[in-house]
Structure formats: C-alpha cells, structure tokens
Short mmCIF file of C-alpha atoms and ligand atoms in Angstrom, two decimals:
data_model
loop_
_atom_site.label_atom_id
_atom_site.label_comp_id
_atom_site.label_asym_id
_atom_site.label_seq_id
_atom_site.Cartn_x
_atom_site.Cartn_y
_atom_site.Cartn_z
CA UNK A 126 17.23 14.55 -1.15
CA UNK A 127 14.64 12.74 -2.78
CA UNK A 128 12.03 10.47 -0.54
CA UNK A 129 9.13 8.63 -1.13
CA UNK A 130 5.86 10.40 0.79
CA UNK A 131 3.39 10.26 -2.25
CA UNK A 132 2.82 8.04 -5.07
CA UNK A 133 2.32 11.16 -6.68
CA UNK A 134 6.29 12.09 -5.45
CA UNK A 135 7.17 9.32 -8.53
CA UNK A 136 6.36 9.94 -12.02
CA UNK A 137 4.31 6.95 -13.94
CA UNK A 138 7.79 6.37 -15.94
CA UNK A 139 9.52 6.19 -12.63
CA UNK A 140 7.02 3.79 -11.40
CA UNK A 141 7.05 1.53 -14.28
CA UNK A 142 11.06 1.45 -13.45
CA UNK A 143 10.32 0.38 -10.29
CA UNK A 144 8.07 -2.53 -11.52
CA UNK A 145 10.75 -3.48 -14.31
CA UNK A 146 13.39 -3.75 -11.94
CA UNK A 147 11.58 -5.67 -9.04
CA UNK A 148 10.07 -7.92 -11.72
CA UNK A 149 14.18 -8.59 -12.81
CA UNK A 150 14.90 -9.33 -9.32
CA UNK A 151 12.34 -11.91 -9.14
CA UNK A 152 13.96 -13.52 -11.93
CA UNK A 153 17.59 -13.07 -11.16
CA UNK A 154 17.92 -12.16 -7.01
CA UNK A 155 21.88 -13.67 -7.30
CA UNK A 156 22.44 -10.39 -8.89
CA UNK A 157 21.13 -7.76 -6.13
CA UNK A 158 22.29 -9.77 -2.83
CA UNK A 159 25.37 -7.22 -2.42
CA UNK A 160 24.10 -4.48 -3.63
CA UNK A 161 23.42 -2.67 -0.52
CA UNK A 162 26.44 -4.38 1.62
CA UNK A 163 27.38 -1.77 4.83
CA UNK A 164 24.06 0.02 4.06
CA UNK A 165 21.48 0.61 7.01
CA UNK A 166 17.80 0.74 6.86
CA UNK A 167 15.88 2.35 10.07
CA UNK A 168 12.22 0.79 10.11
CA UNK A 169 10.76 3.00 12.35
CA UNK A 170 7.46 2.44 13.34
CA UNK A 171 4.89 3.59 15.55
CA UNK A 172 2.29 1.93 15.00
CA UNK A 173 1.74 -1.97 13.95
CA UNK A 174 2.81 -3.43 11.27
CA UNK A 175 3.63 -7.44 9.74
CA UNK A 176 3.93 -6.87 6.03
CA UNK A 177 5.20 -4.00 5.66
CA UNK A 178 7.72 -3.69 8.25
CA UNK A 179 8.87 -6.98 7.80
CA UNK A 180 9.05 -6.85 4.06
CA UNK A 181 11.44 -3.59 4.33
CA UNK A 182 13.63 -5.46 6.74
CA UNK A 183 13.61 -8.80 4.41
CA UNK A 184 13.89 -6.42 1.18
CA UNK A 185 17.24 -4.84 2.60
CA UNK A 186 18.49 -8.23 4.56
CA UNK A 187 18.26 -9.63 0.87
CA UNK A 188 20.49 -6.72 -0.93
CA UNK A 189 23.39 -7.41 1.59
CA UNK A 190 22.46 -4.66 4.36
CA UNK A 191 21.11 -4.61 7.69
CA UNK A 192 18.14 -3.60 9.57
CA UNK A 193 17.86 -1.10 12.93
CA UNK A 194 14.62 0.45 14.40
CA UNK A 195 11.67 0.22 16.71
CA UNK A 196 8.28 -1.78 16.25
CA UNK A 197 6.93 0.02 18.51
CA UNK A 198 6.94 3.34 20.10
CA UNK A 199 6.82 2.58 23.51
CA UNK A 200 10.25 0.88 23.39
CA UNK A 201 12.07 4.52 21.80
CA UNK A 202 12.17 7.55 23.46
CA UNK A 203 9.43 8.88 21.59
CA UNK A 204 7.89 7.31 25.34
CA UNK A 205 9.46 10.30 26.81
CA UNK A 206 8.07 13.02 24.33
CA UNK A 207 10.73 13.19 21.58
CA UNK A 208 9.37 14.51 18.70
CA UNK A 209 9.71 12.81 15.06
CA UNK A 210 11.80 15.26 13.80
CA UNK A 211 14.50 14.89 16.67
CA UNK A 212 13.81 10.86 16.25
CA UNK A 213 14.39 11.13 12.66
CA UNK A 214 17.67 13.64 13.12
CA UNK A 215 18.79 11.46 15.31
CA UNK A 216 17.93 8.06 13.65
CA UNK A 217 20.11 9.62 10.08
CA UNK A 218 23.33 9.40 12.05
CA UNK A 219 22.70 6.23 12.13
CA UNK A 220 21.11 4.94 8.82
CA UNK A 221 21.64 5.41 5.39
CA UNK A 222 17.27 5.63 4.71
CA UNK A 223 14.37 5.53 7.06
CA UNK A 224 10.87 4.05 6.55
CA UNK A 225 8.57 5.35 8.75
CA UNK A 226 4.99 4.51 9.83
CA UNK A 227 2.72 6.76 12.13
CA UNK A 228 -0.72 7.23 13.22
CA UNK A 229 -0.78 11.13 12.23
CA UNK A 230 -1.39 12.08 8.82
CA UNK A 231 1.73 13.90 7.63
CA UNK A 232 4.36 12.90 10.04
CA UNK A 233 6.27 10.92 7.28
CA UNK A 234 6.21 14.18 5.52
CA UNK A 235 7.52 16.08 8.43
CA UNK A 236 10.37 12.98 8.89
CA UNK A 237 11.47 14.08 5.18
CA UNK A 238 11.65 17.70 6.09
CA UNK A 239 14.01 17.08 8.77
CA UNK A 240 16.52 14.09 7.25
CA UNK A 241 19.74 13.76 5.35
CA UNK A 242 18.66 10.55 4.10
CA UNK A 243 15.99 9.31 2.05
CA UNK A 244 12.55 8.77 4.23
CA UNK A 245 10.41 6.15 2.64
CA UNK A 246 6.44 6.99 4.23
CA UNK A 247 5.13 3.31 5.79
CA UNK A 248 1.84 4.70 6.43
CA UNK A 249 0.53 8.06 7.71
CA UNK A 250 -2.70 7.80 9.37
CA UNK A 251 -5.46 7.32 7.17
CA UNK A 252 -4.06 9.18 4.11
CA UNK A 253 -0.99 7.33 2.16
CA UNK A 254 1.12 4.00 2.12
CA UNK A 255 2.88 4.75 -1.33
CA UNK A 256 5.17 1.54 -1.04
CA UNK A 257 1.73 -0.88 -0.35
CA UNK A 258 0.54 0.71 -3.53
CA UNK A 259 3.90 -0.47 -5.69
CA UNK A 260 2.95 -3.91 -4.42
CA UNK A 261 -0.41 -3.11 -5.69
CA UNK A 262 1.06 -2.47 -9.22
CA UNK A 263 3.70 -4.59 -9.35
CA UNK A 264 1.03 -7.32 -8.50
CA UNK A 265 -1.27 -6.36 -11.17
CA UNK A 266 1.19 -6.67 -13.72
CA UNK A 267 2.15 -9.95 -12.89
CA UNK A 268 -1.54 -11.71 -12.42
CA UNK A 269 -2.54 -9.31 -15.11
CA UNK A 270 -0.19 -8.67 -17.32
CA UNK A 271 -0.89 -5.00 -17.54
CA UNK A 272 -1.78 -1.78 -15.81
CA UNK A 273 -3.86 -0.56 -18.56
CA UNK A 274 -7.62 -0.86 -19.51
CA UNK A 275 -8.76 -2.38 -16.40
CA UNK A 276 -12.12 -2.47 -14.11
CA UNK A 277 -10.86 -1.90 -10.74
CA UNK A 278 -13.15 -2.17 -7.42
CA UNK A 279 -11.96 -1.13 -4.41
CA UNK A 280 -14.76 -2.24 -1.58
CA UNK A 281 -15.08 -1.97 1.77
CA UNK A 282 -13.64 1.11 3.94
CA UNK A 283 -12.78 3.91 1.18
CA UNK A 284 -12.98 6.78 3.76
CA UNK A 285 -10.32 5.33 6.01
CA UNK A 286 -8.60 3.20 3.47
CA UNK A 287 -5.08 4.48 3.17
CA UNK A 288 -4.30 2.02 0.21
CA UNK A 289 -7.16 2.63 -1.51
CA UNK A 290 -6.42 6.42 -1.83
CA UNK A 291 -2.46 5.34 -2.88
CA UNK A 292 -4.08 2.89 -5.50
CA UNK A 293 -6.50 5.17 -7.00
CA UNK A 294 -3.89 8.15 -7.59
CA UNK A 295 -1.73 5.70 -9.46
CA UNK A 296 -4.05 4.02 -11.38
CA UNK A 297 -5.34 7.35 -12.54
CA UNK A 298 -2.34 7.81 -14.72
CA UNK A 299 -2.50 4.60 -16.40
CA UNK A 300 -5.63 4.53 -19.53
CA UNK A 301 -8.44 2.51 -19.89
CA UNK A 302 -9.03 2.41 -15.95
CA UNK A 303 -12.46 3.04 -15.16
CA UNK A 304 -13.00 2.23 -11.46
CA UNK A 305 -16.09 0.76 -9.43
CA UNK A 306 -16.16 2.24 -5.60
CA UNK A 307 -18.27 0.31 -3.08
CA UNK A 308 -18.63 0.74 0.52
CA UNK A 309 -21.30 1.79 2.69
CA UNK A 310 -22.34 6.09 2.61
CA UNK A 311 -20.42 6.56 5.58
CA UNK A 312 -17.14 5.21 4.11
CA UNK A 313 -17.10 6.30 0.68
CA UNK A 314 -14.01 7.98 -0.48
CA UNK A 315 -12.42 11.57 0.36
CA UNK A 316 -13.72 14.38 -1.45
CA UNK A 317 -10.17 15.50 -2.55
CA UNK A 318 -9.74 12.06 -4.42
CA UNK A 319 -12.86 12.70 -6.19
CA UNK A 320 -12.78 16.46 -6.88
CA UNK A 321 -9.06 16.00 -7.45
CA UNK A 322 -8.43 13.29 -8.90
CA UNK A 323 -11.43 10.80 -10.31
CA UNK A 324 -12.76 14.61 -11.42
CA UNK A 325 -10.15 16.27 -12.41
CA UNK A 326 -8.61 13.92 -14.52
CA UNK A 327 -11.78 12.30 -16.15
CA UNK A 328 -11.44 8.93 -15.08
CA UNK A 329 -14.40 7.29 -15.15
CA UNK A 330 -15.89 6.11 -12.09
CA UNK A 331 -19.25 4.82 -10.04
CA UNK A 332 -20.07 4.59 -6.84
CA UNK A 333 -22.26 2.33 -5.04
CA UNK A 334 -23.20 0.34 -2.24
CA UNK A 335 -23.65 -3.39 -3.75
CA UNK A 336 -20.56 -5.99 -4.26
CA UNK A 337 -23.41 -8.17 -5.28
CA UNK A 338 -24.00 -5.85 -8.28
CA UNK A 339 -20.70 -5.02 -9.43
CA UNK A 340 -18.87 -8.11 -9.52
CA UNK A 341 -19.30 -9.74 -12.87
CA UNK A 342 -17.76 -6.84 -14.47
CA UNK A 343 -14.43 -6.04 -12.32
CA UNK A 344 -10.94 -7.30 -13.69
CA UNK A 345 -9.33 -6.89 -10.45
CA UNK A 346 -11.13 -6.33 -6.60
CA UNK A 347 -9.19 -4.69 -4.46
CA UNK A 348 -10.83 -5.45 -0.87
CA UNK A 349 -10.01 -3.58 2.38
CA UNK A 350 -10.59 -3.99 5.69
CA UNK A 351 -13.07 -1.92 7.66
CA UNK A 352 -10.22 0.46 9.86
CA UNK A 353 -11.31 0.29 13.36
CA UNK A 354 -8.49 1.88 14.67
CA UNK A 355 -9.67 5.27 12.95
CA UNK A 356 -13.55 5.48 14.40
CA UNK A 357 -13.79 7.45 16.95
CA UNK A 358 -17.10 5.45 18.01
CA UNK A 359 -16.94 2.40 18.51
CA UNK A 360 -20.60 1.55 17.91
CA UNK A 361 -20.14 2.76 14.36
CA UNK A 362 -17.17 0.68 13.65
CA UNK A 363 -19.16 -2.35 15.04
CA UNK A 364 -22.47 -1.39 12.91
CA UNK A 365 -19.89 -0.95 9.57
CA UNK A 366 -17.39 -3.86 10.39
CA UNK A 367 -19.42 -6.82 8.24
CA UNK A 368 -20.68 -4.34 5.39
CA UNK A 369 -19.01 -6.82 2.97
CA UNK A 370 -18.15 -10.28 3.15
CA UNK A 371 -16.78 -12.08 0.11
CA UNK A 372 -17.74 -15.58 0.24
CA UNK A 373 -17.54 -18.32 -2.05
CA UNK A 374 -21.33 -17.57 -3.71
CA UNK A 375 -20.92 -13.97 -4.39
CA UNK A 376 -16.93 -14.93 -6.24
CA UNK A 377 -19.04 -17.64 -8.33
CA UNK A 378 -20.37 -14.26 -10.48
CA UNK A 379 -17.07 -13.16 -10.65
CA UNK A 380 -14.98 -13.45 -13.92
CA UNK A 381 -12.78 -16.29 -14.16
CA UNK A 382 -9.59 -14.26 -14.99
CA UNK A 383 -10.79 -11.70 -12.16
CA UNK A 384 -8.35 -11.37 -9.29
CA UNK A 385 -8.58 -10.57 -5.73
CA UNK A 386 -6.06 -8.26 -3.94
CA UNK A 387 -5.98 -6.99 -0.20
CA UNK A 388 -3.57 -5.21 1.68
CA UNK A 389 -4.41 -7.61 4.56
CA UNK A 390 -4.39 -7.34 7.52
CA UNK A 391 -7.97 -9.73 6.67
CA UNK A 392 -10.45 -9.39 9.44
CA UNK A 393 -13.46 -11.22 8.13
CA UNK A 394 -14.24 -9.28 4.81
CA UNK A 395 -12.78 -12.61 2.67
CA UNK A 396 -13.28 -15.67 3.65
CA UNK A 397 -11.36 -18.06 4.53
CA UNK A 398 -12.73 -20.85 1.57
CA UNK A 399 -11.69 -18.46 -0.82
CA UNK A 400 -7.97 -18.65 -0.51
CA UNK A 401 -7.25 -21.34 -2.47
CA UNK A 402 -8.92 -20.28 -5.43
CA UNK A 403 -6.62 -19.22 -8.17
CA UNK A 404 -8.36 -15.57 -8.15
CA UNK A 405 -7.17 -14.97 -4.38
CA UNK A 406 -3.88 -13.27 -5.22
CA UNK A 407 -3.56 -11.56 -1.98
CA UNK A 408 -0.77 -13.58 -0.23
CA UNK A 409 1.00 -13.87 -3.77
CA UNK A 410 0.40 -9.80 -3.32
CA UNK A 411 2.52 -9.64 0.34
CA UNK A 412 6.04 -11.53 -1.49
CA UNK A 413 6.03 -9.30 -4.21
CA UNK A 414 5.89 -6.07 -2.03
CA UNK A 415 9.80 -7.42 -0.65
CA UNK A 416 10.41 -7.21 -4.33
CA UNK A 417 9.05 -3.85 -4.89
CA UNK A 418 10.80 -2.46 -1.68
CA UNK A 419 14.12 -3.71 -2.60
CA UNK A 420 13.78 -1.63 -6.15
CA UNK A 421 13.04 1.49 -4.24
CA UNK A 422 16.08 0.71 -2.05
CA UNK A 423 18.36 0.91 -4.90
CA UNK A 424 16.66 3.67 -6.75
CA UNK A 425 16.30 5.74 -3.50
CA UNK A 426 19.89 5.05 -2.29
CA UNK A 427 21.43 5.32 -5.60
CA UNK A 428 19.84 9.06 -6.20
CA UNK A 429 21.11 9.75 -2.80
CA UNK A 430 24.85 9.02 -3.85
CA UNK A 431 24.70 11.25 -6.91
N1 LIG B 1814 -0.54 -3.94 4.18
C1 LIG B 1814 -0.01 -3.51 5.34
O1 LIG B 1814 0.32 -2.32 5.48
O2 LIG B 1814 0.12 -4.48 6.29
P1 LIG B 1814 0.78 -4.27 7.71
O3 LIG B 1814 -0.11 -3.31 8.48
O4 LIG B 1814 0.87 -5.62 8.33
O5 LIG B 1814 2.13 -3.64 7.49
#
C-alpha cells in the first residue's frame, strides 16, 4: 500500500507528475469532478488546521467524493485513550484514504503501518507536512515558471518549521538551488537536514541571521511563522516571536520578480501592507494546494486499485 509520509516517499519524477497533473486540473477541472464518485476521504485531525484540512475536504468534494473525520480530537474517542492505530483500523472500514495530522512526530507513520488504505501525513509534530510542500512546488512553478536554478530563503522558525524541512528535501533534488537560511541561533535548522541533506548532497547553502542582508538576492522567500505551540517556555517563544518582520521597506530591496510564499497561518512576520503587492503569492499559494491534493487523490487511490 503506498502512502504519502515523506516527500522523500515520492521520487522527483513522481513529483513533477503530481505538478503536471494538478496544473491540468487547473486548466480543465470539468474533467476530474467524477473521478472519485462513492470514494471516502477521512481527514483526521488532531490538532488545528484551516488550509490544509479544508483543502483535502474541498480537493475530494471537487473529484465527486465525500468527506468524514474529526477536527478535533476531543470530539473522537481518541478522548477516551484510543490509540491511532485502533483510530486508523477503525477509520479504513470506513474510508477509502486517510489524511492525518498529529502533534507527535511519527504518528502519521505509525497510521500507515496499521491501514489498508492509503494514509496521506497532514503534519507530524514539528518534522513533515509533505502535501504543504507540493503546494510549495506546484506554486513555484506557476509564479516561477520553474523549480530549477533558484535562490530560495526560508526565514523565520527553521528549528520548528515543519514546511521548511519538507521544502528543503525537495528542493534538494532539483539543480541550481542554492538556499539562504535565516532565523535567529536558537531556531536554525535540524542537524539531520544539514548533515543529511544540505551536506550530503552538496547543495549549496548559508546561514545567517539578517533578512535585511539577504534579500536582494533571493528568487523566492519562503517565510514561516515562529511555532509557539512547540516551546516548551514560553518566555523564549515571546523573546523569538518578532525576530523577523517583513514590512514594506525591507521588500523595497527585494527583486521585482522575487516572490513571497508562507504556509500561513501569518502571525505578524508579514505585514499586512504587503499583500497586495504582486510578489505576495501566499494566498495564491493556499488555492493551489486543493489542486495539488486532488492529484495525489487520484495517484494515491489509483495505485491502491492496482
Ligand atoms: N499550512 C498549513 O498547514 O495551514 P493549516 O495549519 O491551517 O492547515
């Protein structure tokens, strides 16, 4: 049964698949809206979530099938001390593929060990959210045009920053992507993504702690918000919260053709004058991730059948 825990779990053909086919249903959607009639997605998620639950419900509403789950899980038995795998056991007699979110690094993976259907991973903890990095991609190559030969920064909470780590493993594979990492010393990145990946693969890289510095040369700026829900100290979180604000000033040493991405939720690390400007791409970024879910719908659904 194939499932989608890691970006790494698709290959970079697979991916560009993905991108071709969500890019064709943006252009022709009359031709996917039955696609998935009598099929059931199970959005199950324990922890909060607007895009990206809603966007799995909307992506699989639009093929033709239909939507259960929890939002939260204080209204599922998990309340009472089921565990995910006897959720998820349960949940597959009911649906024909699960996405799953969790606070707890590796409980999507532990979901996949335990289903008959395809489990799609939401969000584990600070580590992964392979489906917000598709968006990611898929909303590169449209502003951009391509995935290739590209100055990425990623700012604000690396450490934390479970789309950053996604985004960086799959940019990795594409060439010409050097990538500019800034955030303060407490929240720089994991040490497996830069022994193990950044290293490993010789993909050129810097790391700093100035926005201010770095912005005139980035193609795209991937911005993230400062994840308060993983310090364990609050007085940390409050001292790191504002490290970076991008305001009008700083984006007026920005390239022209430069474009701004963020996984949102936004807290205050854009603001809010900047959202008109063609370079704010970020709510352009949320509709194409319905796109990119309903492609993995298919593909995941359709490998299931074989
Ligand atoms: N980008 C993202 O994961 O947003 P939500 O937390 O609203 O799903």
């Amino acid at each position: 049964m194939r499932h989608l825990i890691d970006i790494s779990d698709l290959t970079r053909d697979e991916t560009n698949e993905l991108i071709e086919t969500a890019s064709d249903i943006i252009v022709n959607p009359d031709n996917y809206t039955n696609k998935c009639s009598r099929k059931k997605i199970a959005t199950l998620f324990y922890e909060p979530s607007t895009r990206t639950r809603l966007s799995f419900e909307s992506a699989m509403l639009d093929l033709g099938g239909s939507v259960i789950g929890f939002s939260s899980a204080q209204y599922s038995s998990v309340s009472k001390g089921e565990s995910v795998a006897d959720t998820v056991r349960t949940v597959s007699c009911f649906a024909d593929i699960i996405a799953i979110r969790h606070p707890k690094e590796g409980a999507a993976l532990v979901a996949a060990m335990n289903s008959p259907v395809p489990v799609i991973n939401a969000g584990d903890g600070g580590h992964n959210h392979p489906t917000q990095t598709l968006t990611d991609l898929l909303t590169i190559v449209r502003e951009k045009g391509r995935l290739t030969d590209l100055t990425i920064g990623c700012c604000g909470d690396l450490k934390f920053g479970r789309t950053v780590h996604s985004l960086i493993t799959a940019m990795a594979r594409y060439s010409g992507v050097r990538f500019v990492l800034i955030s303060p010393d407490e929240l720089v990145i994991p040490e497996y993504l830069r022994n193990g990946v950044l290293k490993r693969e010789n993909i050129p890289y810097v790391e700093t702690r100035s926005l201010d510095e770095s912005i005139a040369e980035l193609d795209i700026l991937y911005m993230t918000r400062v994840q308060k829900e993983r310090f364990f100290n609050e007085a940390d979180y409050v001292r790191l919260k504002d490290s970076y604000i991008l305001t009008p000033d700083k984006l007026a040493h920005a390239k022209s053709d430069m474009r701004i991405l963020h996984p949102l939720p936004r807290v205050n690390e854009i603001s809010t004058a900047i959202d008109y400007d063609p370079r704010a791409a970020y709510f352009r970024q949320v509709r194409y991730g319905k796109f990119i879910r309903m492609a993995l719908i298919l593909k995941l659904l359709e490998e299931a059948e074989e």
